[in-house]
């Protein structure tokens, strides 16, 4: 494997931690990660990874994305070690090399500045920072030490929260903390049939449920995101059986919040994904909503709403990206 490292971050402790775990990788020093990342990689190129710094880590989340209040994404990594067929990241970048941004102090400075900016005009409304929109931070935590750097950082603020969205069961590090107020772990769940067909290399449903149980026992505010709900063959039966199963296994009265959401792409991402993977059957179930997005059909969404309201009764099922 080749590891490209921006010269400026060669001695960064996170860089050193990552390199330590790949003692046989060839390390190539580079001046700017974009020189590699912004070019399509030829098929014959060896598997590689990039360690770099990011200048603008924060971007605004769309309205209705998550909780009420101000919402921002922050990026500390690009591309994911998992390979979900439906992932919008497959259409987002010129190549699929994983990039780790290790300039945590700078990212945290940008987050703190954003909080100050918002607080000047609005002292009370909650502010949410969504991590893991460009990767799965928990899955790579042993490399990036993300949780030990960002969970304590967010504890400094009032009414400011970080969401770590994940399919990973890599929770050992999380279990070391106690009394954390400002981090929520949002597990993404889907039926086993969907996981096996479309969520390649991700942990099985039962393993995710076990991780959820452990975190709840410990102290964590756990979210569940039933996303993306997919109109696969026999989906009505598959999702019904799935909800019967999870509502027996998980005590939803202890779940902090539940969101449901479906496949949704911008026109650009949809077209790119379709070009990359014309065999991907679920893309053909979506409709052009004429508001710039491709999403599940209205009747399918209605079916999911009714089903979730019927089986998840202990807590409200919030709808993601829908008024
Ligand atoms: S886990 Fe999330 S970020 Fe990773 S490939 Fe799947 S959908 Fe994409």
mmCIF file of C-alpha atoms and ligand atoms in Angstrom:
data_model
loop_
_atom_site.group_PDB
_atom_site.id
_atom_site.type_symbol
_atom_site.label_atom_id
_atom_site.label_comp_id
_atom_site.label_asym_id
_atom_site.label_seq_id
_atom_site.Cartn_x
_atom_site.Cartn_y
_atom_site.Cartn_z
ATOM 1 C CA UNK A 1 0.000 0.000 0.000
ATOM 2 C CA UNK A 2 1.082 3.584 -0.635
ATOM 3 C CA UNK A 3 0.429 6.242 1.993
ATOM 4 C CA UNK A 4 0.636 9.797 0.686
ATOM 5 C CA UNK A 5 1.414 12.251 3.482
ATOM 6 C CA UNK A 6 1.353 16.033 3.209
ATOM 7 C CA UNK A 7 4.833 17.184 4.306
ATOM 8 C CA UNK A 8 3.382 19.645 6.790
ATOM 9 C CA UNK A 9 1.698 16.819 8.709
ATOM 10 C CA UNK A 10 4.476 14.249 8.669
ATOM 11 C CA UNK A 11 5.182 14.670 12.400
ATOM 12 C CA UNK A 12 1.562 15.093 13.472
ATOM 13 C CA UNK A 13 0.742 12.538 16.253
ATOM 14 C CA UNK A 14 -2.327 11.259 14.369
ATOM 15 C CA UNK A 15 -0.207 10.754 11.236
ATOM 16 C CA UNK A 16 2.301 8.838 13.318
ATOM 17 C CA UNK A 17 -0.448 6.683 14.833
ATOM 18 C CA UNK A 18 -1.794 5.789 11.387
ATOM 19 C CA UNK A 19 1.647 5.043 9.932
ATOM 20 C CA UNK A 20 2.522 2.850 12.915
ATOM 21 C CA UNK A 21 -0.359 0.572 11.999
ATOM 22 C CA UNK A 22 0.865 0.086 8.427
ATOM 23 C CA UNK A 23 4.563 -0.635 8.939
ATOM 24 C CA UNK A 24 4.951 -2.122 5.448
ATOM 25 C CA UNK A 25 3.300 0.730 3.547
ATOM 26 C CA UNK A 26 5.454 2.939 1.316
ATOM 27 C CA UNK A 27 5.239 6.549 2.457
ATOM 28 C CA UNK A 28 5.375 9.287 -0.177
ATOM 29 C CA UNK A 29 5.567 12.906 0.945
ATOM 30 C CA UNK A 30 3.410 15.319 -1.056
ATOM 31 C CA UNK A 31 2.760 19.057 -0.935
ATOM 32 C CA UNK A 32 -1.030 19.047 -1.405
ATOM 33 C CA UNK A 33 -3.416 16.085 -1.208
ATOM 34 C CA UNK A 34 -5.511 17.469 -4.053
ATOM 35 C CA UNK A 35 -2.681 16.666 -6.462
ATOM 36 C CA UNK A 36 -3.543 13.002 -5.876
ATOM 37 C CA UNK A 37 -7.161 13.141 -4.798
ATOM 38 C CA UNK A 38 -8.509 15.353 -7.565
ATOM 39 C CA UNK A 39 -7.310 13.037 -10.304
ATOM 40 C CA UNK A 40 -9.033 9.832 -11.349
ATOM 41 C CA UNK A 41 -6.850 6.904 -10.330
ATOM 42 C CA UNK A 42 -5.966 4.397 -13.015
ATOM 43 C CA UNK A 43 -7.261 0.896 -12.258
ATOM 44 C CA UNK A 44 -3.747 -0.502 -11.938
ATOM 45 C CA UNK A 45 -2.735 1.930 -9.207
ATOM 46 C CA UNK A 46 -1.893 0.273 -5.900
ATOM 47 C CA UNK A 47 -4.288 0.669 -2.968
ATOM 48 C CA UNK A 48 -3.496 3.921 -1.254
ATOM 49 C CA UNK A 49 -4.408 6.309 1.538
ATOM 50 C CA UNK A 50 -3.835 10.029 2.027
ATOM 51 C CA UNK A 51 -2.989 11.917 5.219
ATOM 52 C CA UNK A 52 -3.444 15.657 4.941
ATOM 53 C CA UNK A 53 -4.891 18.859 6.374
ATOM 54 C CA UNK A 54 -8.214 20.482 5.523
ATOM 55 C CA UNK A 55 -8.756 24.222 5.159
ATOM 56 C CA UNK A 56 -12.558 24.546 5.256
ATOM 57 C CA UNK A 57 -13.914 21.749 7.390
ATOM 58 C CA UNK A 58 -17.378 23.171 8.129
ATOM 59 C CA UNK A 59 -20.411 23.392 5.872
ATOM 60 C CA UNK A 60 -24.050 24.061 6.570
ATOM 61 C CA UNK A 61 -26.436 21.097 6.763
ATOM 62 C CA UNK A 62 -29.616 21.319 4.672
ATOM 63 C CA UNK A 63 -32.873 22.305 6.328
ATOM 64 C CA UNK A 64 -34.772 19.288 7.761
ATOM 65 C CA UNK A 65 -31.562 17.247 7.850
ATOM 66 C CA UNK A 66 -31.715 16.438 11.541
ATOM 67 C CA UNK A 67 -32.620 18.056 14.820
ATOM 68 C CA UNK A 68 -34.133 21.478 15.168
ATOM 69 C CA UNK A 69 -31.606 24.240 15.518
ATOM 70 C CA UNK A 70 -28.474 25.147 13.601
ATOM 71 C CA UNK A 71 -26.879 22.231 11.768
ATOM 72 C CA UNK A 72 -23.383 21.917 10.334
ATOM 73 C CA UNK A 73 -21.327 19.106 8.843
ATOM 74 C CA UNK A 74 -17.669 18.908 9.607
ATOM 75 C CA UNK A 75 -15.218 16.803 7.708
ATOM 76 C CA UNK A 76 -12.152 15.107 9.086
ATOM 77 C CA UNK A 77 -12.026 12.303 6.562
ATOM 78 C CA UNK A 78 -13.183 11.560 3.012
ATOM 79 C CA UNK A 79 -14.355 8.229 1.658
ATOM 80 C CA UNK A 80 -15.353 5.291 3.740
ATOM 81 C CA UNK A 81 -13.849 1.908 4.510
ATOM 82 C CA UNK A 82 -17.287 0.367 3.943
ATOM 83 C CA UNK A 83 -18.761 0.058 0.481
ATOM 84 C CA UNK A 84 -22.505 0.632 0.466
ATOM 85 C CA UNK A 85 -23.814 0.395 -3.082
ATOM 86 C CA UNK A 86 -26.138 3.350 -2.562
ATOM 87 C CA UNK A 87 -23.554 5.637 -0.924
ATOM 88 C CA UNK A 88 -23.547 9.106 -2.438
ATOM 89 C CA UNK A 89 -19.794 9.289 -1.828
ATOM 90 C CA UNK A 90 -19.283 6.910 -4.744
ATOM 91 C CA UNK A 91 -20.310 9.740 -7.013
ATOM 92 C CA UNK A 92 -18.786 12.611 -5.098
ATOM 93 C CA UNK A 93 -15.056 12.450 -5.719
ATOM 94 C CA UNK A 94 -12.704 11.832 -8.607
ATOM 95 C CA UNK A 95 -11.193 8.803 -6.865
ATOM 96 C CA UNK A 96 -12.048 6.618 -3.900
ATOM 97 C CA UNK A 97 -8.823 6.874 -1.911
ATOM 98 C CA UNK A 98 -9.477 7.369 1.807
ATOM 99 C CA UNK A 99 -8.273 10.744 3.067
ATOM 100 C CA UNK A 100 -7.654 11.432 6.747
ATOM 101 C CA UNK A 101 -7.436 15.087 7.750
ATOM 102 C CA UNK A 102 -5.252 15.221 10.834
ATOM 103 C CA UNK A 103 -5.125 18.960 11.578
ATOM 104 C CA UNK A 104 -7.564 18.524 14.468
ATOM 105 C CA UNK A 105 -6.550 21.737 16.251
ATOM 106 C CA UNK A 106 -7.394 23.750 13.152
ATOM 107 C CA UNK A 107 -10.706 21.891 12.640
ATOM 108 C CA UNK A 108 -11.615 22.505 16.289
ATOM 109 C CA UNK A 109 -10.712 26.176 15.916
ATOM 110 C CA UNK A 110 -13.096 26.415 12.956
ATOM 111 C CA UNK A 111 -15.857 24.711 14.962
ATOM 112 C CA UNK A 112 -15.317 27.079 17.915
ATOM 113 C CA UNK A 113 -15.402 30.090 15.577
ATOM 114 C CA UNK A 114 -18.654 28.888 14.041
ATOM 115 C CA UNK A 115 -20.186 28.497 17.505
ATOM 116 C CA UNK A 116 -19.109 32.035 18.463
ATOM 117 C CA UNK A 117 -20.535 33.369 15.208
ATOM 118 C CA UNK A 118 -23.923 31.700 15.799
ATOM 119 C CA UNK A 119 -24.036 32.656 19.481
ATOM 120 C CA UNK A 120 -23.551 36.335 18.649
ATOM 121 C CA UNK A 121 -26.884 36.397 16.873
ATOM 122 C CA UNK A 122 -28.653 33.625 18.796
ATOM 123 C CA UNK A 123 -27.568 32.729 22.335
ATOM 124 C CA UNK A 124 -30.056 29.914 22.993
ATOM 125 C CA UNK A 125 -30.909 27.731 20.001
ATOM 126 C CA UNK A 126 -29.140 24.328 19.929
ATOM 127 C CA UNK A 127 -26.263 23.882 17.499
ATOM 128 C CA UNK A 128 -25.568 20.473 15.975
ATOM 129 C CA UNK A 129 -22.360 19.309 14.356
ATOM 130 C CA UNK A 130 -22.781 16.214 12.227
ATOM 131 C CA UNK A 131 -19.581 14.214 11.800
ATOM 132 C CA UNK A 132 -19.289 11.109 9.642
ATOM 133 C CA UNK A 133 -21.072 12.468 6.615
ATOM 134 C CA UNK A 134 -18.032 11.813 4.433
ATOM 135 C CA UNK A 135 -16.834 8.591 6.101
ATOM 136 C CA UNK A 136 -17.597 6.421 9.139
ATOM 137 C CA UNK A 137 -15.569 7.899 11.986
ATOM 138 C CA UNK A 138 -16.170 5.082 14.426
ATOM 139 C CA UNK A 139 -15.019 2.445 11.937
ATOM 140 C CA UNK A 140 -11.596 4.107 11.641
ATOM 141 C CA UNK A 141 -11.321 5.344 15.220
ATOM 142 C CA UNK A 142 -8.311 3.209 16.112
ATOM 143 C CA UNK A 143 -6.406 4.887 13.271
ATOM 144 C CA UNK A 144 -7.641 8.449 13.623
ATOM 145 C CA UNK A 145 -8.287 8.666 17.385
ATOM 146 C CA UNK A 146 -11.313 10.712 16.421
ATOM 147 C CA UNK A 147 -13.407 10.001 19.515
ATOM 148 C CA UNK A 148 -10.673 10.769 22.035
ATOM 149 C CA UNK A 149 -9.999 14.098 20.330
ATOM 150 C CA UNK A 150 -13.520 15.290 19.557
ATOM 151 C CA UNK A 151 -15.750 13.900 22.339
ATOM 152 C CA UNK A 152 -13.893 15.808 25.125
ATOM 153 C CA UNK A 153 -13.677 18.894 22.882
ATOM 154 C CA UNK A 154 -17.455 19.183 22.507
ATOM 155 C CA UNK A 155 -17.899 18.949 26.275
ATOM 156 C CA UNK A 156 -16.550 22.502 26.526
ATOM 157 C CA UNK A 157 -19.727 23.991 25.049
ATOM 158 C CA UNK A 158 -23.290 24.450 26.236
ATOM 159 C CA UNK A 159 -26.203 23.531 24.022
ATOM 160 C CA UNK A 160 -23.841 22.328 21.282
ATOM 161 C CA UNK A 161 -23.857 18.678 20.237
ATOM 162 C CA UNK A 162 -21.943 16.368 17.959
ATOM 163 C CA UNK A 163 -23.527 13.428 16.190
ATOM 164 C CA UNK A 164 -21.355 10.462 15.236
ATOM 165 C CA UNK A 165 -23.330 8.546 12.654
ATOM 166 C CA UNK A 166 -22.164 4.980 12.186
ATOM 167 C CA UNK A 167 -22.684 1.414 11.123
ATOM 168 C CA UNK A 168 -19.596 0.351 13.041
ATOM 169 C CA UNK A 169 -19.510 -1.701 16.230
ATOM 170 C CA UNK A 170 -16.103 -0.353 17.179
ATOM 171 C CA UNK A 171 -17.280 1.033 20.515
ATOM 172 C CA UNK A 172 -14.475 -0.026 22.885
ATOM 173 C CA UNK A 173 -13.077 3.491 23.132
ATOM 174 C CA UNK A 174 -16.543 4.985 23.718
ATOM 175 C CA UNK A 175 -17.062 2.733 26.705
ATOM 176 C CA UNK A 176 -14.124 4.378 28.462
ATOM 177 C CA UNK A 177 -16.036 7.658 28.880
ATOM 178 C CA UNK A 178 -18.579 8.564 31.512
ATOM 179 C CA UNK A 179 -21.109 11.367 31.828
ATOM 180 C CA UNK A 180 -20.701 12.751 28.344
ATOM 181 C CA UNK A 181 -23.343 15.387 27.617
ATOM 182 C CA UNK A 182 -22.647 16.528 24.107
ATOM 183 C CA UNK A 183 -22.036 13.518 21.889
ATOM 184 C CA UNK A 184 -24.708 11.289 20.450
ATOM 185 C CA UNK A 185 -24.075 8.054 18.628
ATOM 186 C CA UNK A 186 -26.465 7.563 15.725
ATOM 187 C CA UNK A 187 -26.664 3.969 14.535
ATOM 188 C CA UNK A 188 -27.855 3.309 11.057
ATOM 189 C CA UNK A 189 -30.029 0.167 10.885
ATOM 190 C CA UNK A 190 -31.544 -1.762 8.016
ATOM 191 C CA UNK A 191 -32.907 -5.305 7.573
ATOM 192 C CA UNK A 192 -30.308 -8.085 7.183
ATOM 193 C CA UNK A 193 -31.447 -8.617 3.576
ATOM 194 C CA UNK A 194 -30.541 -4.999 2.781
ATOM 195 C CA UNK A 195 -27.254 -5.160 4.703
ATOM 196 C CA UNK A 196 -26.165 -8.302 2.861
ATOM 197 C CA UNK A 197 -27.106 -7.007 -0.561
ATOM 198 C CA UNK A 198 -26.208 -3.327 -0.405
ATOM 199 C CA UNK A 199 -24.072 -2.543 2.673
ATOM 200 C CA UNK A 200 -20.871 -4.400 1.835
ATOM 201 C CA UNK A 201 -18.331 -5.030 4.630
ATOM 202 C CA UNK A 202 -20.557 -3.449 7.306
ATOM 203 C CA UNK A 203 -21.348 -5.238 10.590
ATOM 204 C CA UNK A 204 -24.408 -7.505 10.758
ATOM 205 C CA UNK A 205 -27.688 -6.266 12.216
ATOM 206 C CA UNK A 206 -27.347 -8.301 15.436
ATOM 207 C CA UNK A 207 -23.840 -6.972 16.055
ATOM 208 C CA UNK A 208 -25.129 -3.401 15.705
ATOM 209 C CA UNK A 209 -27.988 -4.137 18.108
ATOM 210 C CA UNK A 210 -25.532 -5.522 20.681
ATOM 211 C CA UNK A 211 -23.395 -2.375 20.371
ATOM 212 C CA UNK A 212 -26.499 -0.218 20.886
ATOM 213 C CA UNK A 213 -27.435 -2.168 24.038
ATOM 214 C CA UNK A 214 -23.928 -1.764 25.483
ATOM 215 C CA UNK A 215 -23.865 1.968 24.833
ATOM 216 C CA UNK A 216 -27.280 2.513 26.384
ATOM 217 C CA UNK A 217 -26.195 0.558 29.464
ATOM 218 C CA UNK A 218 -23.094 2.673 29.752
ATOM 219 C CA UNK A 219 -24.693 6.124 29.540
ATOM 220 C CA UNK A 220 -24.835 7.114 25.945
ATOM 221 C CA UNK A 221 -27.546 9.035 24.217
ATOM 222 C CA UNK A 222 -28.141 6.716 21.289
ATOM 223 C CA UNK A 223 -30.018 7.665 18.171
ATOM 224 C CA UNK A 224 -31.283 5.202 15.648
ATOM 225 C CA UNK A 225 -31.439 6.163 12.021
ATOM 226 C CA UNK A 226 -33.445 3.818 9.855
ATOM 227 C CA UNK A 227 -31.746 5.021 6.730
ATOM 228 C CA UNK A 228 -31.881 4.682 3.856
ATOM 229 C CA UNK A 229 -35.181 2.846 3.626
ATOM 230 C CA UNK A 230 -35.138 1.044 0.335
ATOM 231 C CA UNK A 231 -37.852 -0.119 -2.013
ATOM 232 C CA UNK A 232 -36.269 -3.455 -2.694
ATOM 233 C CA UNK A 233 -38.106 -6.539 -3.943
ATOM 234 C CA UNK A 234 -40.602 -7.680 -1.279
ATOM 235 C CA UNK A 235 -39.760 -4.603 0.814
ATOM 236 C CA UNK A 236 -43.160 -4.509 2.545
ATOM 237 C CA UNK A 237 -42.672 -7.925 4.083
ATOM 238 C CA UNK A 238 -38.938 -7.462 4.713
ATOM 239 C CA UNK A 239 -39.419 -4.206 6.631
ATOM 240 C CA UNK A 240 -42.391 -5.524 8.580
ATOM 241 C CA UNK A 241 -40.401 -8.542 9.806
ATOM 242 C CA UNK A 242 -37.457 -6.269 10.530
ATOM 243 C CA UNK A 243 -39.509 -3.896 12.671
ATOM 244 C CA UNK A 244 -41.064 -6.752 14.587
ATOM 245 C CA UNK A 245 -37.553 -8.028 15.278
ATOM 246 C CA UNK A 246 -35.912 -4.757 16.326
ATOM 247 C CA UNK A 247 -38.846 -3.627 18.441
ATOM 248 C CA UNK A 248 -38.478 -6.854 20.419
ATOM 249 C CA UNK A 249 -34.707 -6.544 20.738
ATOM 250 C CA UNK A 250 -34.287 -2.835 21.432
ATOM 251 C CA UNK A 251 -35.901 -0.941 24.286
ATOM 252 C CA UNK A 252 -36.987 2.108 22.298
ATOM 253 C CA UNK A 253 -38.007 3.969 25.445
ATOM 254 C CA UNK A 254 -34.261 4.305 26.091
ATOM 255 C CA UNK A 255 -33.434 5.522 22.590
ATOM 256 C CA UNK A 256 -32.849 9.234 22.508
ATOM 257 C CA UNK A 257 -34.340 9.815 19.068
ATOM 258 C CA UNK A 258 -35.333 7.971 15.926
ATOM 259 C CA UNK A 259 -35.076 9.259 12.377
ATOM 260 C CA UNK A 260 -36.298 7.617 9.208
ATOM 261 C CA UNK A 261 -35.177 8.542 5.734
ATOM 262 C CA UNK A 262 -34.982 7.087 2.245
ATOM 263 C CA UNK A 263 -32.656 7.198 -0.655
ATOM 264 C CA UNK A 264 -32.216 10.756 -1.808
ATOM 265 C CA UNK A 265 -29.767 12.145 -4.338
ATOM 266 C CA UNK A 266 -29.141 15.417 -6.027
ATOM 267 C CA UNK A 267 -29.550 15.110 -9.767
ATOM 268 C CA UNK A 268 -25.777 15.288 -10.193
ATOM 269 C CA UNK A 269 -25.052 12.484 -7.675
ATOM 270 C CA UNK A 270 -27.843 10.346 -9.135
ATOM 271 C CA UNK A 271 -26.513 10.680 -12.675
ATOM 272 C CA UNK A 272 -22.938 9.948 -11.609
ATOM 273 C CA UNK A 273 -23.976 6.906 -9.588
ATOM 274 C CA UNK A 274 -26.100 5.584 -12.436
ATOM 275 C CA UNK A 275 -23.145 5.919 -14.806
ATOM 276 C CA UNK A 276 -20.827 4.163 -12.338
ATOM 277 C CA UNK A 277 -23.221 1.358 -11.539
ATOM 278 C CA UNK A 278 -25.978 0.936 -14.136
ATOM 279 C CA UNK A 279 -26.774 -2.495 -12.636
ATOM 280 C CA UNK A 280 -27.792 -1.015 -9.296
ATOM 281 C CA UNK A 281 -31.468 -1.946 -9.278
ATOM 282 C CA UNK A 282 -32.605 0.352 -6.472
ATOM 283 C CA UNK A 283 -31.684 3.448 -8.467
ATOM 284 C CA UNK A 284 -34.519 2.643 -10.864
ATOM 285 C CA UNK A 285 -37.101 2.769 -8.076
ATOM 286 C CA UNK A 286 -36.543 6.492 -7.497
ATOM 287 C CA UNK A 287 -38.384 9.316 -9.136
ATOM 288 C CA UNK A 288 -37.325 12.750 -10.243
ATOM 289 C CA UNK A 289 -39.093 14.974 -7.718
ATOM 290 C CA UNK A 290 -38.609 18.069 -9.887
ATOM 291 C CA UNK A 291 -37.108 19.948 -6.929
ATOM 292 C CA UNK A 292 -33.590 18.957 -7.933
ATOM 293 C CA UNK A 293 -33.686 15.605 -6.064
ATOM 294 C CA UNK A 294 -34.310 11.964 -6.853
ATOM 295 C CA UNK A 295 -36.116 10.167 -4.031
ATOM 296 C CA UNK A 296 -38.444 7.274 -3.233
ATOM 297 C CA UNK A 297 -41.958 7.612 -4.585
ATOM 298 C CA UNK A 298 -44.540 9.323 -2.387
ATOM 299 C CA UNK A 299 -46.613 6.142 -1.904
ATOM 300 C CA UNK A 300 -43.527 4.214 -0.788
ATOM 301 C CA UNK A 301 -42.612 6.941 1.706
ATOM 302 C CA UNK A 302 -46.164 6.940 3.035
ATOM 303 C CA UNK A 303 -45.990 3.169 3.441
ATOM 304 C CA UNK A 304 -42.818 3.498 5.500
ATOM 305 C CA UNK A 305 -44.286 6.264 7.692
ATOM 306 C CA UNK A 306 -47.329 4.161 8.520
ATOM 307 C CA UNK A 307 -45.258 1.071 9.201
ATOM 308 C CA UNK A 308 -42.820 2.813 11.524
ATOM 309 C CA UNK A 309 -45.581 4.620 13.405
ATOM 310 C CA UNK A 310 -47.241 1.267 13.958
ATOM 311 C CA UNK A 311 -44.216 -0.637 15.255
ATOM 312 C CA UNK A 312 -42.102 2.027 16.951
ATOM 313 C CA UNK A 313 -44.524 3.406 19.467
ATOM 314 C CA UNK A 314 -42.324 4.419 22.404
ATOM 315 C CA UNK A 315 -40.751 7.349 20.630
ATOM 316 C CA UNK A 316 -41.511 9.670 17.743
ATOM 317 C CA UNK A 317 -40.132 8.707 14.323
ATOM 318 C CA UNK A 318 -38.755 11.937 12.917
ATOM 319 C CA UNK A 319 -38.571 12.291 9.167
ATOM 320 C CA UNK A 320 -35.266 13.213 7.642
ATOM 321 C CA UNK A 321 -35.188 15.809 4.871
ATOM 322 C CA UNK A 322 -38.948 16.152 4.765
ATOM 323 C CA UNK A 323 -41.116 18.896 6.221
HETATM 324 S S1 LIG B 1 -21.206 3.476 5.887
HETATM 325 FE FE1 LIG B 1 -22.096 5.429 5.213
HETATM 326 S S2 LIG B 1 -20.348 6.608 4.444
HETATM 327 FE FE2 LIG B 1 -19.721 4.469 4.557
HETATM 328 S S3 LIG B 1 -20.085 3.595 2.511
HETATM 329 FE FE3 LIG B 1 -21.904 3.186 3.780
HETATM 330 S S4 LIG B 1 -23.290 4.909 3.399
HETATM 331 FE FE4 LIG B 1 -21.251 5.524 2.692
#
